CSV table of C-alpha atoms in Angstrom, one decimal:
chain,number,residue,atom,x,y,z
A,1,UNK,CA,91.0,96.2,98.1
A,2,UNK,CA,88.5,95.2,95.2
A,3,UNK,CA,90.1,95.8,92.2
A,4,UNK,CA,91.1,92.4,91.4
A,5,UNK,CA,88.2,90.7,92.4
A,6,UNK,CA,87.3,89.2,89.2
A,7,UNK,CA,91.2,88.0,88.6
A,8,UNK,CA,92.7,85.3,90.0
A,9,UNK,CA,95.0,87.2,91.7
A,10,UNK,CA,92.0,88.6,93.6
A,11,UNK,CA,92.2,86.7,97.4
A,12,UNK,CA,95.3,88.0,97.3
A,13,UNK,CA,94.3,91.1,96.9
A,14,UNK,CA,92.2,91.4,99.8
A,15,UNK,CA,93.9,89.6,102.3
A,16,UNK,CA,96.8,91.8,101.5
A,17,UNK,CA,94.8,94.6,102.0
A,18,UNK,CA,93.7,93.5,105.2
A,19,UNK,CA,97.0,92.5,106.5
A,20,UNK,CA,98.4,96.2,105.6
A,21,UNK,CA,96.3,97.8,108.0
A,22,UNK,CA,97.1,94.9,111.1
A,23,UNK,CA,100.8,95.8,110.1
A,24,UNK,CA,100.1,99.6,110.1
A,25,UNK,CA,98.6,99.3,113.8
A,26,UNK,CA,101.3,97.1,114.8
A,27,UNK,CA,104.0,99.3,113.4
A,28,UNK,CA,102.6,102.8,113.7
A,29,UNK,CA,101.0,104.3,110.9
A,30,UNK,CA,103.2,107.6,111.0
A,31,UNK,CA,106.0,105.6,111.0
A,32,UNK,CA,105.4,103.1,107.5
A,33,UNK,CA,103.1,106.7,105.6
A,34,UNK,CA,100.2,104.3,106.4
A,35,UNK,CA,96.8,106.2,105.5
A,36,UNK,CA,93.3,105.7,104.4
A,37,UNK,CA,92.1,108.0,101.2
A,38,UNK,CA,89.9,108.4,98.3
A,39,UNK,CA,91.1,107.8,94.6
A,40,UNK,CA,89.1,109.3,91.3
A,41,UNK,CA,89.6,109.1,87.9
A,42,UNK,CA,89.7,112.7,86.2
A,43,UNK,CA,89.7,113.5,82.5
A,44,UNK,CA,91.0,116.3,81.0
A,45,UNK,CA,91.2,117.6,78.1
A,46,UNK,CA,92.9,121.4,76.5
A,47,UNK,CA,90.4,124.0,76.8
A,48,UNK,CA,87.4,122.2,76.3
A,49,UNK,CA,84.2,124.1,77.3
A,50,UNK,CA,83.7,124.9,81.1
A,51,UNK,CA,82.2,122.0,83.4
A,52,UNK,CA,79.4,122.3,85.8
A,53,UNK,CA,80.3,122.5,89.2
A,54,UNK,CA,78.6,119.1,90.0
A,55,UNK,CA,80.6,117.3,87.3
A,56,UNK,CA,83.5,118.4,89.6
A,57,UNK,CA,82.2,118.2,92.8
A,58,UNK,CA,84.5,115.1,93.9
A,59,UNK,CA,87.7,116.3,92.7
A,60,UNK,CA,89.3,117.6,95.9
A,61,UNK,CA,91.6,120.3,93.8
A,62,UNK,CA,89.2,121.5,91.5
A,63,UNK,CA,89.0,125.3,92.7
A,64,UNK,CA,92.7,125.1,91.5
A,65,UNK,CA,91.8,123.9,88.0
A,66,UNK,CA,88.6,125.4,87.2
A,67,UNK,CA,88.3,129.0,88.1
A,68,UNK,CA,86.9,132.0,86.4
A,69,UNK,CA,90.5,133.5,85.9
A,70,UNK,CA,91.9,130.4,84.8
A,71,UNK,CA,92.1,130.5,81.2
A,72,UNK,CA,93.5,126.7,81.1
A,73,UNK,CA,90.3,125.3,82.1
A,74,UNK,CA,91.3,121.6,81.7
A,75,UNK,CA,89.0,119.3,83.7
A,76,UNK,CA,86.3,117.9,82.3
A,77,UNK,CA,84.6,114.8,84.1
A,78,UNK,CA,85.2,112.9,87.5
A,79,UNK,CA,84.6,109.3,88.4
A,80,UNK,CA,84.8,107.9,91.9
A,81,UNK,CA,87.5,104.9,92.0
A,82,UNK,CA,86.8,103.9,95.9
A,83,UNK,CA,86.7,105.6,99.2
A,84,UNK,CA,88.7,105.0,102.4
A,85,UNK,CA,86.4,101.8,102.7
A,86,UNK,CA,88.5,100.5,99.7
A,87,UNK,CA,91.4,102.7,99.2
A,88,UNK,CA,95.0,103.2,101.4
A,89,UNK,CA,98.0,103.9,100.3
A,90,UNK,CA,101.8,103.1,102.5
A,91,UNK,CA,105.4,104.0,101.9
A,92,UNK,CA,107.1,100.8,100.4
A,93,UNK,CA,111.1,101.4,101.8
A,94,UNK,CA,110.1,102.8,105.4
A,95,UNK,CA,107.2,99.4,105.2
A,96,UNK,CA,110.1,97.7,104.8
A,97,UNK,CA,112.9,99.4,107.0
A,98,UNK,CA,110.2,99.2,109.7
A,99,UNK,CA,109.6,95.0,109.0
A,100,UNK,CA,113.0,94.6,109.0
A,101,UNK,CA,113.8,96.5,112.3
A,102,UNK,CA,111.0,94.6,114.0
A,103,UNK,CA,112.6,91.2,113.3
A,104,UNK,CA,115.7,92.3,114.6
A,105,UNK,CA,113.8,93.5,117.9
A,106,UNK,CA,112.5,89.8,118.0
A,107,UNK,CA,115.4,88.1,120.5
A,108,UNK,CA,114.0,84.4,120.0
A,109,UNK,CA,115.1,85.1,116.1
A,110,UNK,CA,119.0,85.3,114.7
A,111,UNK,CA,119.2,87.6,112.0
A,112,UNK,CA,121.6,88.6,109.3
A,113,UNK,CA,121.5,90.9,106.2
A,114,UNK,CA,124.1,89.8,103.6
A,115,UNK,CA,124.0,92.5,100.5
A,116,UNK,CA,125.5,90.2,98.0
A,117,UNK,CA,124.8,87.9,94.5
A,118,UNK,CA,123.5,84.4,94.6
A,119,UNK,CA,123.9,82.8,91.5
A,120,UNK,CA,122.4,79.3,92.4
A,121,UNK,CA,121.2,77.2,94.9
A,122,UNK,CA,123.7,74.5,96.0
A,123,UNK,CA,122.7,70.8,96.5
A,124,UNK,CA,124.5,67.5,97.5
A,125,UNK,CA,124.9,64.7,95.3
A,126,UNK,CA,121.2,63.3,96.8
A,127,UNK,CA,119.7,66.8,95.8
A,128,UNK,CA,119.4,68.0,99.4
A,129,UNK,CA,119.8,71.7,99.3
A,130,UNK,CA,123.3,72.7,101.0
A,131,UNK,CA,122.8,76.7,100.6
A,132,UNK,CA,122.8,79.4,98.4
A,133,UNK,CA,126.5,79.9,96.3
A,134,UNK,CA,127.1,83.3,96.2
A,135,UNK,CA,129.0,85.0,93.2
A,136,UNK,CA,132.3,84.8,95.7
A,137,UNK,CA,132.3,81.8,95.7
A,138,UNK,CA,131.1,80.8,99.1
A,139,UNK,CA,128.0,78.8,100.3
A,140,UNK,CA,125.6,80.4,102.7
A,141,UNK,CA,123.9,77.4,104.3
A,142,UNK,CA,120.6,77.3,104.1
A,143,UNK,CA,117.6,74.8,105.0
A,144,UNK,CA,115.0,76.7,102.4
A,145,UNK,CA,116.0,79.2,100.1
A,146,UNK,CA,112.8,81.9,98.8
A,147,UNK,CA,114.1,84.0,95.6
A,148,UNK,CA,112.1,87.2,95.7
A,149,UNK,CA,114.2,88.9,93.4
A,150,UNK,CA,111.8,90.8,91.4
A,151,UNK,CA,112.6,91.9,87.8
A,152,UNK,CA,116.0,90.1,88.5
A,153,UNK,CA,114.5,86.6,89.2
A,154,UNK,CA,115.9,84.2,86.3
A,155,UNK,CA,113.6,81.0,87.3
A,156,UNK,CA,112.1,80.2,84.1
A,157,UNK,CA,113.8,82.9,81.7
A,158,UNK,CA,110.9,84.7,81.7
A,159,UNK,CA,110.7,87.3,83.9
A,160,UNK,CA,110.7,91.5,82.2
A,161,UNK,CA,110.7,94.6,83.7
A,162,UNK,CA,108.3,97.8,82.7
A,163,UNK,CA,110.9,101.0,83.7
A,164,UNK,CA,108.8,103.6,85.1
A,165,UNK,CA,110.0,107.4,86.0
A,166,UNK,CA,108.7,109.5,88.8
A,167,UNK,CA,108.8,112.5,90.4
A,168,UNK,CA,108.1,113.5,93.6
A,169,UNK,CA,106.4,116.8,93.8
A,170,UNK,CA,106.1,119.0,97.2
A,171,UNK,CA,102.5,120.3,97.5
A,172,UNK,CA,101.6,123.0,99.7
A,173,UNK,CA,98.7,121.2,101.4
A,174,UNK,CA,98.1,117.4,102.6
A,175,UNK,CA,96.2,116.2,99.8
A,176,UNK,CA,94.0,113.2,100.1
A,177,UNK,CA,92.7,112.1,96.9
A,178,UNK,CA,94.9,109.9,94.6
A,179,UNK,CA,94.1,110.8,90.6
A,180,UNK,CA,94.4,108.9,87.6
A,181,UNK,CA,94.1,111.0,85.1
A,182,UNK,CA,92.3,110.2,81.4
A,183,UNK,CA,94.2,113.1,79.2
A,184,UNK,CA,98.0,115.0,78.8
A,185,UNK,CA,99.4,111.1,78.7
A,186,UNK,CA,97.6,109.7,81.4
A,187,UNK,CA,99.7,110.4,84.5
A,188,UNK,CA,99.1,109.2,87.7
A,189,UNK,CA,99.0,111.1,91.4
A,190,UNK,CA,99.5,109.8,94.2
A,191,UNK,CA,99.7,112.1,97.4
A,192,UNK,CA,101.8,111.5,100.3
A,193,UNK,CA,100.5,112.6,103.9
A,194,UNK,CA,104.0,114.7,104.2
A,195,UNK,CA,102.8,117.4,101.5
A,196,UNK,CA,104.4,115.5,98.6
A,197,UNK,CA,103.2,113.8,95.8
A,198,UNK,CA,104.4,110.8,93.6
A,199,UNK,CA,103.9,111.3,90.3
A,200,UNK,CA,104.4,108.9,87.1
A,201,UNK,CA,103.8,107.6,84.0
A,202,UNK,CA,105.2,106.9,80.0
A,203,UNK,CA,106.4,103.1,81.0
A,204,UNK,CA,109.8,102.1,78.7
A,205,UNK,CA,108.5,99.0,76.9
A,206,UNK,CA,109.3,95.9,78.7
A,207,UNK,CA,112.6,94.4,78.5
A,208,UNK,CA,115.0,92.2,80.2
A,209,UNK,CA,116.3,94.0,83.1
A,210,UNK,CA,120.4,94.6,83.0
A,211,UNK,CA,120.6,97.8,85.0
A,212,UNK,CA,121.6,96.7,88.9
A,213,UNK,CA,119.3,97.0,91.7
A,214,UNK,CA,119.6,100.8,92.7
A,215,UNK,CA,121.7,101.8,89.8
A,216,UNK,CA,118.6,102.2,87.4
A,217,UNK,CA,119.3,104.9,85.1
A,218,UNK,CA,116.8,108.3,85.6
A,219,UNK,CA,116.7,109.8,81.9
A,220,UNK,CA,115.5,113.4,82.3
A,221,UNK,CA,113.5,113.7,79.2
A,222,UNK,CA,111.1,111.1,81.4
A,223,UNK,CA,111.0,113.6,84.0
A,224,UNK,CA,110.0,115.8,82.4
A,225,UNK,CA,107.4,114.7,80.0
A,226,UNK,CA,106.1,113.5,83.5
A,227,UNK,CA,106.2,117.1,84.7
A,228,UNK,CA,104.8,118.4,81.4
A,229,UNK,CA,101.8,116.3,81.8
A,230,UNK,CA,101.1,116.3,85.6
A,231,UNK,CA,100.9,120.1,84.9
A,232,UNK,CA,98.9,119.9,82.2
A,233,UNK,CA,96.6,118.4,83.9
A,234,UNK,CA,96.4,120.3,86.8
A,235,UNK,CA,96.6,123.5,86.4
A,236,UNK,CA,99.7,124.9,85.1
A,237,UNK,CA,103.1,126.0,87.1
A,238,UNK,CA,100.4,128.2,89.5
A,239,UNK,CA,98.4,124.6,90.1
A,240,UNK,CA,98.3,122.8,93.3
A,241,UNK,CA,101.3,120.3,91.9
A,242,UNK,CA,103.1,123.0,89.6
A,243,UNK,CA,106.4,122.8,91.6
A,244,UNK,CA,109.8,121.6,90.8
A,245,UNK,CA,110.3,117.9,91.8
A,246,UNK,CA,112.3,117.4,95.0
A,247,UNK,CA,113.6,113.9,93.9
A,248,UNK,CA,113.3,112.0,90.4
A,249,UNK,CA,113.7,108.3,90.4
A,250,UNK,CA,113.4,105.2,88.4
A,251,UNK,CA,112.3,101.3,88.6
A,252,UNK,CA,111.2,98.5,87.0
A,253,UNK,CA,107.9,96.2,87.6
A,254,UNK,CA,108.7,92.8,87.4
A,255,UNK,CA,105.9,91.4,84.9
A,256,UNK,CA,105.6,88.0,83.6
A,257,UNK,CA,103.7,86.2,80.4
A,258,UNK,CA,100.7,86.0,82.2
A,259,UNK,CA,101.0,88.8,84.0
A,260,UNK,CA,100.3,86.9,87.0
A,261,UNK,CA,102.8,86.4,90.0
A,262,UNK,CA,104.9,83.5,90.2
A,263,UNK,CA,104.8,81.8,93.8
A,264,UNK,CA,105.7,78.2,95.0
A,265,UNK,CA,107.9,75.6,95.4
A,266,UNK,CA,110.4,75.3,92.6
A,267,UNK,CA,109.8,71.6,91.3
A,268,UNK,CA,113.2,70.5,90.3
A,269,UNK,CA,115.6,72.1,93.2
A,270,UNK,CA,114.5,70.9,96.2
A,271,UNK,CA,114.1,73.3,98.8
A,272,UNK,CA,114.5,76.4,96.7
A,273,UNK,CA,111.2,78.2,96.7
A,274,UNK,CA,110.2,81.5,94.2
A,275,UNK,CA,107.9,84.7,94.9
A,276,UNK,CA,107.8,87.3,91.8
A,277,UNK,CA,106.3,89.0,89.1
A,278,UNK,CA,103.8,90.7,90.4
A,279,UNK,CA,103.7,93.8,88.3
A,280,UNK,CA,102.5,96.8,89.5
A,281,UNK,CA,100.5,95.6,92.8
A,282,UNK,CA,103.7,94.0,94.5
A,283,UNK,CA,103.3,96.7,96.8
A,284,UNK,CA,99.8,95.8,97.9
A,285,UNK,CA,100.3,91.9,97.2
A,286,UNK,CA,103.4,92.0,99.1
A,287,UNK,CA,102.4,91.1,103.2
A,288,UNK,CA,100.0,88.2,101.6
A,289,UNK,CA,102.5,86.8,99.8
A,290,UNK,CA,104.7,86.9,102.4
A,291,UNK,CA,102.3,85.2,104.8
A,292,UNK,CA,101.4,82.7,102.1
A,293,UNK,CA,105.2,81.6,101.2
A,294,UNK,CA,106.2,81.4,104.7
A,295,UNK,CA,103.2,79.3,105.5
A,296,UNK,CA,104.7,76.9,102.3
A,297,UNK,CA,108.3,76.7,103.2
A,298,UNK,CA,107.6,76.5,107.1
A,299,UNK,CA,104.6,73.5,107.1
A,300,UNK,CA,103.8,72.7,103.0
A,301,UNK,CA,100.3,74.3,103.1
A,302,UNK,CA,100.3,78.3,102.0
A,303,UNK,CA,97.0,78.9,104.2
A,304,UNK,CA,94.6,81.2,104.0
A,305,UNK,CA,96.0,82.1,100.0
A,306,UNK,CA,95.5,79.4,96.8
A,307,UNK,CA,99.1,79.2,95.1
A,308,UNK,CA,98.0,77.0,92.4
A,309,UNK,CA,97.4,79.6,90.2
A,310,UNK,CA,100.7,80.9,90.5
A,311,UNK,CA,102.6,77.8,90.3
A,312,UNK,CA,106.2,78.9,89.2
A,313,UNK,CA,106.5,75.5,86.9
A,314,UNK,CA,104.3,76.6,84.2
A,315,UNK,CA,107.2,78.9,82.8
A,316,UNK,CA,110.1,76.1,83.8
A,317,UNK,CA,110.3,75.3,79.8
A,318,UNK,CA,110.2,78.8,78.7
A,319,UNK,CA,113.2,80.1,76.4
A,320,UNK,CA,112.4,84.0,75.7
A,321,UNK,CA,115.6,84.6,76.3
């Protein structure tokens, strides 16, 4: 909830974070992985000298690091990162498969889900907006198009992607605590309330994205210097995360110059509106910035949520590419 709160990105932020948990009531919480939970940073370190207990008190796995037969003793300091006051976690695709289900439900609503390529927005010789041209060749009218492609989105030429691997790990227990760990390449835990855990870290450096949506390439050298240093850092093959991933994976954060998002009306193609970029907290940001761009298209105004900072023409003259 507060971690961008001294960026401008930071309203966003929380009203985001509020509008998660409306959606998880209105949705079911079971049904979207929605959960409040504790995060911590933990550093490790090979062997160093034993910690105190205290030291450790907070990490909610630390009997399966640090124990008197373990001779890879790894842990070595714990700092609290926020408490179910601050912290919840979601799953992103079953957020989303439940959203989309809902608006079907909704009978005053016509919907349709076209799995295709636009490749521009079409206009008339006034510059009304006709629809979005699709790479068959065909118009699909539209009165407002919203281009929320993510890494993919070309307004401006700007737009990279950071590829991250991951690896989700089954754990024999619900765990409850998200880790960052400071050691062993700095991976990243995050538990799942189904006895898994999604695991990553060692981002590509950022390029221009070519790989297709869904067909992003999972190298297994990422894998497993992702499984090297989760176990590492937690306590070996006979830790509390030392099993063989169920499922590895791959995608890309969308990440601009700034790294803020870009979100607004699209100056020079009337009706044609643009939502990206916004790194790694697009799944937080992502109900607010909903709200906010509907609120734009639908009455001109984006509500409760300033745009101006992430006005999409300040990269309209960019050539990076």
């Amino acid at each position: 909830m507060d971690w961008n709160d001294y960026s401008p990105v930071g309203p966003l932020a929380r009203r985001s974070f509020e509008l998660h948990a409306a959606l998880a009531d209105g949705l079911g919480k079971e049904k979207i992985m929605y959960r409040r939970l504790t995060c911590a940073s933990i550093s490790v370190r090979d062997k160093p000298k034993r910690p105190s207990g205290k030291k450790l008190a907070g990490v909610e796995w630390a009997s399966d690091v640090n124990t008197e037969s373990d001779k890879s003793e790894v842990a070595v300091g714990f700092r609290p990162l926020g408490d179910e006051e601050t912290i919840a976690q979601v799953h992103p695709k079953m957020l989303c498969d439940a959203m989309w289900e809902k608006v079907k439900e909704n009978k005053s609503l016509e919907t349709k889900l076209i799995k295709g390529k636009v490749e521009s927005a079409a206009h008339d010789e006034e510059g009304n907006l006709i629809g979005a041209k699709l790479d068959n060749g065909s118009i699909l009218n539209a009165d407002a198009i919203l281009f929320a492609c993510g890494p993919w989105t070309q307004y401006g030429n700007c737009m990279v992607g950071v590829k991250y691997h991951s690896a989700i790990i089954p754990t024999d227990k619900v765990l409850t605590q998200s880790v960052f760990y400071d050691g062993f390449g700095d991976p990243e835990i995050y538990p799942r309330p189904d006895k898994t855990a999604y695991c990553c870290g060692f981002p590509d450096p950022e390029v221009k994205v070519t790989e297709r949506p869904g067909e992003e390439e999972v190298r297994q050298e990422k894998v497993d210097e992702i499984m090297e240093s989760v176990r590492a850092a937690s306590g070996g093959v006979e830790g509390i995360l030392g099993k063989d991933p169920s499922l590895a994976q791959s995608c890309y954060l969308p990440t601009t110059p700034d790294n803020l998002p870009m979100m607004g009306a699209i100056e020079d193609q009337k009706g044609c509106f643009v939502a990206a970029g916004h790194g790694c907290w697009g799944i937080l940001m992502g109900p607010a910035s909903g709200e906010a761009m509907a609120s734009l298209i639908a009455s001109g105004e984006s509500g409760s949520v300033d745009l101006r900072p992430f006005r999409p023409g300040r990269f309209a003259n960019m050539q990076m590419w």
